[in-house]
Amino acid sequence: VQIVISSSDMPEIVTRSDADNTSIECVVLFAFNSEGTLVKKMYQYFDSDEVSLSMHLSDGTYTLCVVCNLPDPESVYEYVTSLETLNTQYVSIQNADGAYRGKFVMFKKAEDVEISSTSTEPIEIKVDRLASFHDFTIRFVPEEEADQFEIIEVKMNNIPKGSWIVPQPDVENDLEGNTGDWVYREKTNDMAERYFTSDRMDLEQKELSAQDKQEKVKWQYTSSYTLFENRRGAVETSGTSPYEYNNTYWPGSETLAQGASSGNESEQRLFALRQYYKRYLAQTVKEPVDGENLKFTYATYLTISGIYQVGSTDETFQVTYHVYLGNDNFKDFNVKRNVKYITQIDIKSMNMIDTRVEWESLSAITLSVPDEVLDAHCNTVKAVLFSPDPWEVWVEHPDQTPWLELSGSSVYWSRQVGASTGSQETYATYRMEG
């Protein structure tokens, strides 16, 4: 029988608003009989877009399992002798950003496949990615035009270190968090070893379009990340719409709804309010199995850190925004395999009511530098300095580190020896003041 392998579609979930995710390099194919016993297996590497294998099977009913792009296909190929042993196989990563290694690991199980010697039609199997792909746009759209915000760094937090190859059955609903995930442990404290704490993300600044300028966008960055599944659950809701009035999860929503002049205005205000409380849910909803811990302790989330200046008061704050991933932005914390999540994040204010915002008022000089090590390549690290008074920054002992310089530009512009022209905001130097 001829078996043709192709990538399945990746559903997109847009929360308000690429990597090459289809390539197949190597294939491991297993054929099991109705009792789950291995009948035949093979693996093959491909260097073309056409991926097909020929496997000789006698007439009968089989379960075919395909695994693509494994980092170590030989070990899985040698170990698996039954469906039961295949269910124990997983992929783990050594680096936080390793869920995508240039190609996605993919899997698919095709059950009750009838093989007949008289059939000439190939069997097509569409494989699914073990990981999810996340596409972020971060925009600064201040409600007060005079406000300013400077990003220090963006991090992904609670990153799964691995995934089962064979997807575990979904729970009946998304509320409790899936106990079948590779990261799951009955007690949440035991789950810590299954996650990377955080990873700094690269940002690319995008030029503003005419539409962006019309919407009063001051700047926007894009970034992407790939994650293994982390189905940590959701809160239960009831009512005719997802924005029902429920003070349990969204304190004050009943009062807010009653104070609105119309139904549409009420829903809009409730929608905004529920976004404010998603981190509150992550920190307060209890885990039913382990009462000492929190249900969403290891939900995956984004942190955006920076310096925010309120233009109307000239007050300056060091802030961190928490954006929890999931199917929506107010109650769901599930990250599922083979889904593309598109998330637009609009920063509008330094809102002290918003539980997703950590803030600290700045009155003394503050230098914020990402936790990043410079190496021997030509690269830069962005630091954000706040000072209410005149300041000066310099490279100590520049003769010992002639490769280390300061600049107000992210692009390196060297200063000519003996040159007296050129601003410190543009050209590299050993000393800056302002």
Tab-separated table of C-alpha atoms in Angstrom:
chain	number	residue	atom	x	y	z
A	1	VAL	CA	0.000	0.000	0.000
A	2	GLN	CA	1.209	3.517	-0.761
A	3	ILE	CA	0.903	6.034	2.069
A	4	VAL	CA	1.146	9.753	1.326
A	5	ILE	CA	2.031	12.075	4.228
A	6	SER	CA	1.035	15.749	4.257
A	7	SER	CA	0.720	18.473	6.886
A	8	SER	CA	-2.720	19.231	8.264
A	9	ASP	CA	-4.112	22.738	8.494
A	10	MET	CA	-3.171	24.757	11.581
A	11	PRO	CA	-6.306	26.357	13.059
A	12	GLU	CA	-5.861	30.005	13.997
A	13	ILE	CA	-7.172	31.520	17.217
A	14	VAL	CA	-7.144	35.317	17.153
A	15	THR	CA	-7.174	37.049	20.531
A	16	ARG	CA	-8.310	40.536	19.422
A	17	SER	CA	-7.263	41.812	16.651
A	18	ASP	CA	6.111	32.508	9.960
A	19	ALA	CA	7.710	29.941	10.642
A	20	ASP	CA	7.777	27.215	7.957
A	21	ASN	CA	5.259	24.931	9.620
A	22	THR	CA	4.665	22.402	6.826
A	23	SER	CA	8.103	20.892	6.074
A	24	ILE	CA	8.565	17.154	6.583
A	25	GLU	CA	12.138	15.885	6.723
A	26	CYS	CA	11.902	12.383	8.179
A	27	VAL	CA	9.010	9.975	8.744
A	28	VAL	CA	8.609	7.039	11.130
A	29	LEU	CA	5.611	4.858	10.190
A	30	PHE	CA	4.093	2.146	12.381
A	31	ALA	CA	1.349	-0.337	11.450
A	32	PHE	CA	-0.522	-2.052	14.320
A	33	ASN	CA	-3.147	-4.779	14.161
A	34	SER	CA	-6.529	-4.635	15.934
A	35	GLU	CA	-4.928	-5.840	19.200
A	36	GLY	CA	-2.392	-2.990	19.136
A	37	THR	CA	0.553	-5.249	18.296
A	38	LEU	CA	3.192	-3.902	15.920
A	39	VAL	CA	2.987	-5.581	12.501
A	40	LYS	CA	5.470	-3.502	10.528
A	41	LYS	CA	7.484	-0.299	10.865
A	42	MET	CA	9.797	1.828	8.749
A	43	TYR	CA	11.472	5.211	8.713
A	44	GLN	CA	12.794	7.313	5.884
A	45	TYR	CA	14.377	10.715	5.264
A	46	PHE	CA	13.131	13.048	2.529
A	47	ASP	CA	14.742	15.941	0.687
A	48	SER	CA	11.751	16.893	-1.463
A	49	ASP	CA	8.238	18.207	-0.957
A	50	GLU	CA	6.676	14.899	-2.032
A	51	VAL	CA	6.490	12.574	0.970
A	52	SER	CA	5.230	9.049	0.331
A	53	LEU	CA	6.188	5.573	1.503
A	54	SER	CA	5.390	2.081	0.274
A	55	MET	CA	4.687	-0.513	2.973
A	56	HIS	CA	3.739	-4.125	2.189
A	57	LEU	CA	0.815	-5.252	4.358
A	58	SER	CA	-1.511	-8.224	4.029
A	59	ASP	CA	-5.250	-7.640	3.691
A	60	GLY	CA	-6.887	-6.541	6.941
A	61	THR	CA	-7.671	-3.665	9.282
A	62	TYR	CA	-4.826	-1.633	10.761
A	63	THR	CA	-4.002	1.393	12.872
A	64	LEU	CA	-1.341	3.509	11.147
A	65	CYS	CA	0.726	5.949	13.204
A	66	VAL	CA	3.030	8.522	11.608
A	67	VAL	CA	5.681	10.572	13.449
A	68	CYS	CA	7.587	13.248	11.518
A	69	ASN	CA	10.701	15.339	12.175
A	70	LEU	CA	11.736	13.637	15.416
A	71	PRO	CA	15.117	14.848	16.700
A	72	ASP	CA	16.102	11.196	17.320
A	73	PRO	CA	13.875	9.033	15.102
A	74	GLU	CA	16.030	5.913	15.427
A	75	SER	CA	15.463	5.588	19.177
A	76	VAL	CA	11.676	5.802	18.835
A	77	TYR	CA	11.772	3.440	15.865
A	78	GLU	CA	13.752	0.839	17.827
A	79	TYR	CA	11.790	1.137	21.075
A	80	VAL	CA	8.184	0.930	19.864
A	81	THR	CA	6.753	-2.605	19.697
A	82	SER	CA	3.076	-1.834	20.330
A	83	LEU	CA	0.559	0.984	20.541
A	84	GLU	CA	1.054	0.900	24.289
A	85	THR	CA	4.789	1.593	24.047
A	86	LEU	CA	4.226	4.337	21.463
A	87	ASN	CA	1.915	6.051	23.968
A	88	THR	CA	4.855	6.347	26.394
A	89	GLN	CA	7.082	8.243	23.938
A	90	TYR	CA	7.630	11.977	24.292
A	91	VAL	CA	9.740	14.824	22.945
A	92	SER	CA	11.691	16.976	25.394
A	93	ILE	CA	13.783	20.090	24.821
A	94	GLN	CA	16.957	21.449	26.422
A	95	ASN	CA	16.328	25.099	25.560
A	96	ALA	CA	13.182	27.115	26.218
A	97	ASP	CA	12.744	27.990	22.533
A	98	GLY	CA	13.358	24.435	21.303
A	99	ALA	CA	9.786	23.378	20.476
A	100	TYR	CA	10.530	24.491	16.905
A	101	ARG	CA	13.922	23.361	15.560
A	102	GLY	CA	13.412	24.611	12.033
A	103	LYS	CA	10.717	21.949	11.534
A	104	PHE	CA	7.760	20.974	13.700
A	105	VAL	CA	7.564	17.483	15.197
A	106	MET	CA	4.263	16.052	13.893
A	107	PHE	CA	2.049	13.046	14.592
A	108	LYS	CA	-1.152	11.390	13.391
A	109	LYS	CA	-2.996	8.176	14.171
A	110	ALA	CA	-5.248	6.725	11.435
A	111	GLU	CA	-7.518	4.036	12.906
A	112	ASP	CA	-9.531	1.280	11.222
A	113	VAL	CA	-7.650	1.548	7.939
A	114	GLU	CA	-8.783	-1.176	5.544
A	115	ILE	CA	-5.947	-2.635	3.459
A	116	SER	CA	-6.858	-4.632	0.360
A	117	SER	CA	-4.613	-6.058	-2.315
A	118	THR	CA	-7.170	-5.018	-4.927
A	119	SER	CA	-7.053	-1.316	-3.974
A	120	THR	CA	-4.701	0.971	-5.885
A	121	GLU	CA	-5.645	4.248	-4.177
A	122	PRO	CA	-2.941	5.701	-1.894
A	123	ILE	CA	-3.803	6.453	1.726
A	124	GLU	CA	-3.327	10.103	2.682
A	125	ILE	CA	-2.499	10.945	6.297
A	126	LYS	CA	-2.471	14.579	7.402
A	127	VAL	CA	-0.129	14.960	10.375
A	128	ASP	CA	-0.609	17.504	13.195
A	129	ARG	CA	2.070	19.537	14.927
A	130	LEU	CA	2.883	18.715	18.551
A	131	ALA	CA	3.446	22.409	19.234
A	132	SER	CA	1.426	25.598	18.901
A	133	PHE	CA	2.628	28.725	17.115
A	134	HIS	CA	2.104	32.166	18.662
A	135	ASP	CA	2.216	35.396	16.687
A	136	PHE	CA	2.243	38.592	18.775
A	137	THR	CA	1.768	42.242	17.916
A	138	ILE	CA	2.408	44.692	20.753
A	139	ARG	CA	1.179	48.245	20.161
A	140	PHE	CA	1.279	51.375	22.277
A	141	VAL	CA	-2.035	53.177	21.806
A	142	PRO	CA	-2.243	55.557	24.795
A	143	GLU	CA	-5.588	56.939	25.858
A	144	GLU	CA	-3.705	60.128	26.768
A	145	GLU	CA	-1.608	61.288	23.820
A	146	ALA	CA	1.107	62.761	26.055
A	147	ASP	CA	1.861	59.403	27.723
A	148	GLN	CA	5.127	57.649	26.894
A	149	PHE	CA	6.123	53.986	27.257
A	150	GLU	CA	9.510	52.411	26.625
A	151	ILE	CA	9.838	48.616	26.551
A	152	ILE	CA	12.704	47.062	28.489
A	153	GLU	CA	12.051	43.414	27.614
A	154	VAL	CA	9.369	40.869	26.775
A	155	LYS	CA	9.452	37.344	28.234
A	156	MET	CA	7.531	34.100	27.816
A	157	ASN	CA	6.878	32.415	31.171
A	158	ASN	CA	6.006	28.839	32.203
A	159	ILE	CA	7.298	27.127	29.061
A	160	PRO	CA	6.652	23.346	28.829
A	161	LYS	CA	9.829	21.297	28.508
A	162	GLY	CA	8.194	18.540	26.499
A	163	SER	CA	5.153	16.875	25.006
A	164	TRP	CA	3.766	13.392	24.516
A	165	ILE	CA	4.041	12.309	20.882
A	166	VAL	CA	0.596	10.714	20.936
A	167	PRO	CA	-2.041	13.273	22.040
A	168	GLN	CA	-3.820	12.266	25.218
A	169	PRO	CA	-7.620	12.297	25.183
A	170	ASP	CA	-9.283	15.661	25.699
A	171	VAL	CA	-11.280	16.149	28.863
A	172	GLU	CA	-15.034	16.633	28.414
A	173	ASN	CA	-14.558	20.381	28.684
A	174	ASP	CA	-11.668	22.810	29.026
A	175	LEU	CA	-12.384	23.782	32.632
A	176	GLU	CA	-10.238	21.514	34.775
A	177	GLY	CA	-6.995	21.522	32.827
A	178	ASN	CA	-5.916	18.368	31.067
A	179	THR	CA	-4.335	15.700	33.283
A	180	GLY	CA	-3.038	13.954	30.162
A	181	ASP	CA	-0.473	16.642	29.281
A	182	TRP	CA	3.189	15.670	29.647
A	183	VAL	CA	3.715	18.571	32.066
A	184	TYR	CA	0.912	17.488	34.414
A	185	ARG	CA	1.554	16.359	37.999
A	186	GLU	CA	-1.161	15.837	40.601
A	187	LYS	CA	0.351	18.442	42.907
A	188	THR	CA	1.219	21.685	41.209
A	189	ASN	CA	4.477	22.103	43.160
A	190	ASP	CA	5.702	18.871	41.555
A	191	MET	CA	5.088	20.348	38.102
A	192	ALA	CA	7.827	22.975	38.412
A	193	GLU	CA	10.536	20.678	36.996
A	194	ARG	CA	8.481	20.269	33.819
A	195	TYR	CA	8.729	23.971	32.884
A	196	PHE	CA	11.335	26.541	31.947
A	197	THR	CA	10.683	29.560	34.152
A	198	SER	CA	11.033	32.175	31.405
A	199	ASP	CA	12.722	33.086	28.126
A	200	ARG	CA	13.474	36.529	26.708
A	201	MET	CA	11.846	37.131	23.315
A	202	ASP	CA	13.249	39.025	20.358
A	203	LEU	CA	11.218	41.991	19.146
A	204	GLU	CA	11.028	43.490	15.681
A	205	GLN	CA	9.815	47.068	15.396
A	206	LYS	CA	7.351	47.554	12.566
A	207	GLU	CA	6.783	50.711	10.569
A	208	LEU	CA	3.391	52.272	11.242
A	209	SER	CA	0.853	52.195	8.445
A	210	ALA	CA	-1.530	55.022	7.616
A	211	GLN	CA	-4.261	53.068	9.431
A	212	ASP	CA	-2.045	52.697	12.520
A	213	LYS	CA	-1.410	56.438	12.605
A	214	GLN	CA	-5.107	57.103	12.244
A	215	GLU	CA	-5.701	54.855	15.272
A	216	LYS	CA	-3.125	56.920	17.240
A	217	VAL	CA	-0.624	54.055	17.498
A	218	LYS	CA	2.731	55.427	18.708
A	219	TRP	CA	4.771	52.293	18.026
A	220	GLN	CA	4.380	48.563	17.425
A	221	TYR	CA	6.569	45.483	17.752
A	222	THR	CA	6.044	41.935	16.541
A	223	SER	CA	7.376	38.667	17.895
A	224	SER	CA	6.626	34.950	17.690
A	225	TYR	CA	7.086	31.873	19.850
A	226	THR	CA	6.438	28.130	19.683
A	227	LEU	CA	5.104	26.163	22.669
A	228	PHE	CA	4.206	22.577	23.470
A	229	GLU	CA	0.662	22.045	24.731
A	230	ASN	CA	-0.156	23.376	28.201
A	231	ARG	CA	-3.874	22.835	28.795
A	232	ARG	CA	-4.244	24.299	32.256
A	233	GLY	CA	-7.978	24.921	32.215
A	234	ALA	CA	-10.533	27.711	32.354
A	235	VAL	CA	-13.116	29.149	34.744
A	236	GLU	CA	-16.710	28.023	34.470
A	237	THR	CA	-19.247	30.537	33.240
A	238	SER	CA	-22.997	30.521	32.970
A	239	GLY	CA	-25.528	32.738	31.247
A	240	THR	CA	-26.559	33.672	27.770
A	241	SER	CA	-23.309	35.423	26.830
A	242	PRO	CA	-19.641	35.082	27.819
A	243	TYR	CA	-19.857	38.434	29.588
A	244	GLU	CA	-22.500	37.500	32.163
A	245	TYR	CA	-22.541	39.435	35.440
A	246	ASN	CA	-20.536	37.345	37.887
A	247	ASN	CA	-18.840	38.982	40.863
A	248	THR	CA	-17.135	35.708	41.802
A	249	TYR	CA	-14.551	35.932	39.035
A	250	TRP	CA	-14.843	39.556	37.957
A	251	PRO	CA	-15.393	41.673	41.098
A	252	GLY	CA	-17.707	44.639	40.606
A	253	SER	CA	-19.095	43.480	37.263
A	254	GLU	CA	-22.717	43.489	38.476
A	255	THR	CA	-22.432	47.110	39.564
A	256	LEU	CA	-20.649	48.061	36.358
A	257	ALA	CA	-23.322	46.409	34.235
A	258	GLN	CA	-26.124	48.142	36.112
A	259	GLY	CA	-24.429	51.514	35.689
A	260	ALA	CA	-24.318	51.276	31.898
A	261	SER	CA	-26.911	53.245	29.961
A	262	SER	CA	-27.520	50.560	27.308
A	263	GLY	CA	-27.013	46.848	26.698
A	264	ASN	CA	-24.240	47.407	24.152
A	265	GLU	CA	-22.368	49.770	26.443
A	266	SER	CA	-22.779	47.277	29.282
A	267	GLU	CA	-21.244	44.446	27.282
A	268	GLN	CA	-18.346	46.630	26.106
A	269	ARG	CA	-17.540	47.685	29.652
A	270	LEU	CA	-17.833	44.129	30.943
A	271	PHE	CA	-15.541	42.901	28.164
A	272	ALA	CA	-12.887	45.404	29.248
A	273	LEU	CA	-13.360	44.602	32.926
A	274	ARG	CA	-12.909	40.863	32.452
A	275	GLN	CA	-9.580	41.419	30.700
A	276	TYR	CA	-8.417	43.319	33.784
A	277	TYR	CA	-9.107	40.318	36.019
A	278	LYS	CA	-7.490	37.450	34.118
A	279	ARG	CA	-4.375	37.556	36.274
A	280	TYR	CA	-6.595	37.821	39.339
A	281	LEU	CA	-8.167	34.514	38.276
A	282	ALA	CA	-4.719	32.944	37.784
A	283	GLN	CA	-3.762	33.876	41.338
A	284	THR	CA	-6.981	33.142	43.226
A	285	VAL	CA	-8.885	30.207	41.674
A	286	LYS	CA	-8.092	27.100	43.729
A	287	GLU	CA	-6.948	23.743	42.380
A	288	PRO	CA	-9.570	21.087	43.217
A	289	VAL	CA	-7.015	18.248	43.533
A	290	ASP	CA	-4.418	20.075	45.585
A	291	GLY	CA	-6.073	22.691	47.779
A	292	GLU	CA	-2.789	24.247	48.862
A	293	ASN	CA	-1.984	25.443	45.370
A	294	LEU	CA	-3.535	27.476	42.603
A	295	LYS	CA	-5.285	25.972	39.608
A	296	PHE	CA	-3.526	28.135	37.020
A	297	THR	CA	-0.092	28.284	38.696
A	298	TYR	CA	1.666	26.961	35.586
A	299	ALA	CA	-0.475	28.609	32.936
A	300	THR	CA	1.728	30.163	30.235
A	301	TYR	CA	1.879	33.947	30.065
A	302	LEU	CA	3.767	36.862	28.549
A	303	THR	CA	5.361	39.690	30.534
A	304	ILE	CA	6.062	43.092	28.994
A	305	SER	CA	8.322	45.236	31.173
A	306	GLY	CA	9.088	48.885	30.661
A	307	ILE	CA	9.064	52.477	31.869
A	308	TYR	CA	5.766	54.357	31.658
A	309	GLN	CA	5.521	58.151	31.915
A	310	VAL	CA	2.092	59.652	32.526
A	311	GLY	CA	2.108	62.832	30.474
A	312	SER	CA	-0.550	64.706	32.453
A	313	THR	CA	1.364	64.412	35.744
A	314	ASP	CA	4.943	63.686	34.613
A	315	GLU	CA	4.899	60.747	37.033
A	316	THR	CA	7.080	57.830	35.928
A	317	PHE	CA	6.530	54.156	36.738
A	318	GLN	CA	8.374	50.902	36.192
A	319	VAL	CA	5.622	48.548	35.009
A	320	THR	CA	5.143	44.926	34.000
A	321	TYR	CA	2.083	43.805	32.023
A	322	HIS	CA	1.004	40.140	32.310
A	323	VAL	CA	-0.753	38.612	29.294
A	324	TYR	CA	-2.050	35.076	29.902
A	325	LEU	CA	-2.352	32.910	26.805
A	326	GLY	CA	-5.393	30.828	25.895
A	327	ASN	CA	-8.524	30.702	23.814
A	328	ASP	CA	-9.660	34.137	25.022
A	329	ASN	CA	-8.374	37.027	27.105
A	330	PHE	CA	-10.589	36.724	30.188
A	331	LYS	CA	-11.204	33.129	31.366
A	332	ASP	CA	-9.323	30.457	29.358
A	333	PHE	CA	-5.729	29.311	30.056
A	334	ASN	CA	-5.429	26.425	27.567
A	335	VAL	CA	-2.590	26.272	25.032
A	336	LYS	CA	-3.307	23.408	22.593
A	337	ARG	CA	-1.183	21.579	20.062
A	338	ASN	CA	-1.401	22.320	16.333
A	339	VAL	CA	-3.053	25.720	16.803
A	340	LYS	CA	-1.812	29.095	15.609
A	341	TYR	CA	-2.648	31.810	18.147
A	342	ILE	CA	-2.628	35.393	16.879
A	343	THR	CA	-2.575	37.898	19.736
A	344	GLN	CA	-2.735	41.676	19.435
A	345	ILE	CA	-1.780	43.467	22.638
A	346	ASP	CA	-2.708	47.147	22.917
A	347	ILE	CA	-1.127	49.014	25.825
A	348	LYS	CA	-3.395	51.976	26.547
A	349	SER	CA	-2.537	53.167	30.043
A	350	MET	CA	-0.688	52.488	33.274
A	351	ASN	CA	-3.900	51.248	34.927
A	352	MET	CA	-3.635	50.621	38.669
A	353	ILE	CA	-7.038	48.860	38.657
A	354	ASP	CA	-5.841	46.278	36.129
A	355	THR	CA	-4.675	43.163	38.008
A	356	ARG	CA	-2.383	42.290	35.090
A	357	VAL	CA	-0.213	45.342	35.800
A	358	GLU	CA	2.572	45.460	38.381
A	359	TRP	CA	3.797	48.983	38.924
A	360	GLU	CA	6.285	50.922	41.029
A	361	SER	CA	6.537	54.682	41.087
A	362	LEU	CA	10.029	55.942	40.271
A	363	SER	CA	11.531	58.910	42.055
A	364	ALA	CA	15.245	58.023	42.053
A	365	ILE	CA	17.613	57.112	39.245
A	366	THR	CA	16.795	53.677	37.797
A	367	LEU	CA	18.682	51.678	35.181
A	368	SER	CA	16.856	48.661	33.726
A	369	VAL	CA	18.846	46.177	31.666
A	370	PRO	CA	17.565	42.836	30.268
A	371	ASP	CA	19.127	39.679	31.668
A	372	GLU	CA	21.223	39.108	28.569
A	373	VAL	CA	24.936	38.391	28.200
A	374	LEU	CA	26.965	40.065	25.480
A	375	ASP	CA	29.296	37.716	23.600
A	376	ALA	CA	32.083	38.217	21.080
A	377	HIS	CA	29.741	39.102	18.209
A	378	CYS	CA	28.689	42.588	17.198
A	379	ASN	CA	25.469	42.954	19.158
A	380	THR	CA	23.614	45.321	21.440
A	381	VAL	CA	21.630	45.264	24.654
A	382	LYS	CA	18.988	47.900	25.210
A	383	ALA	CA	19.010	49.602	28.614
A	384	VAL	CA	16.339	52.032	29.821
A	385	LEU	CA	17.440	54.802	32.167
A	386	PHE	CA	15.151	56.991	34.261
A	387	SER	CA	16.459	59.892	36.291
A	388	PRO	CA	14.649	62.945	37.707
A	389	ASP	CA	18.010	64.787	37.735
A	390	PRO	CA	20.969	65.146	35.344
A	391	TRP	CA	22.749	61.811	34.834
A	392	GLU	CA	25.975	60.394	33.475
A	393	VAL	CA	26.833	56.857	32.331
A	394	TRP	CA	30.285	55.615	31.371
A	395	VAL	CA	32.304	52.501	30.562
A	396	GLU	CA	34.659	51.832	33.427
A	397	HIS	CA	38.288	51.202	32.355
A	398	PRO	CA	37.587	51.539	28.600
A	399	ASP	CA	41.196	50.592	27.752
A	400	GLN	CA	40.523	47.100	29.160
A	401	THR	CA	37.265	46.692	27.209
A	402	PRO	CA	37.687	48.715	24.018
A	403	TRP	CA	34.888	46.685	22.367
A	404	LEU	CA	32.278	47.937	24.856
A	405	GLU	CA	30.663	51.278	23.974
A	406	LEU	CA	27.482	53.254	24.680
A	407	SER	CA	25.038	54.765	22.246
A	408	GLY	CA	21.511	56.046	21.992
A	409	SER	CA	21.082	54.006	18.801
A	410	SER	CA	20.386	50.285	18.404
A	411	VAL	CA	22.558	50.355	15.259
A	412	TYR	CA	26.315	50.726	15.718
A	413	TRP	CA	27.786	53.931	14.311
A	414	SER	CA	31.483	54.361	15.073
A	415	ARG	CA	32.938	57.770	15.870
A	416	GLN	CA	35.997	58.768	13.830
A	417	VAL	CA	39.200	59.274	15.842
A	418	GLY	CA	39.604	62.956	16.598
A	419	ALA	CA	36.117	63.831	15.361
A	420	SER	CA	34.246	66.377	17.483
A	421	THR	CA	30.911	66.227	15.662
A	422	GLY	CA	28.091	63.738	16.070
A	423	SER	CA	25.599	63.324	18.869
A	424	GLN	CA	25.887	60.736	21.625
A	425	GLU	CA	22.369	59.571	20.719
A	426	THR	CA	23.769	58.290	17.397
A	427	TYR	CA	27.479	57.589	17.607
A	428	ALA	CA	29.128	55.055	19.911
A	429	THR	CA	31.164	56.494	22.773
A	430	TYR	CA	32.479	55.633	26.229
A	431	ARG	CA	30.476	58.252	28.106
A	432	MET	CA	26.941	59.640	27.877
A	433	GLU	CA	25.051	62.274	29.852
A	434	GLY	CA	21.626	63.834	29.843
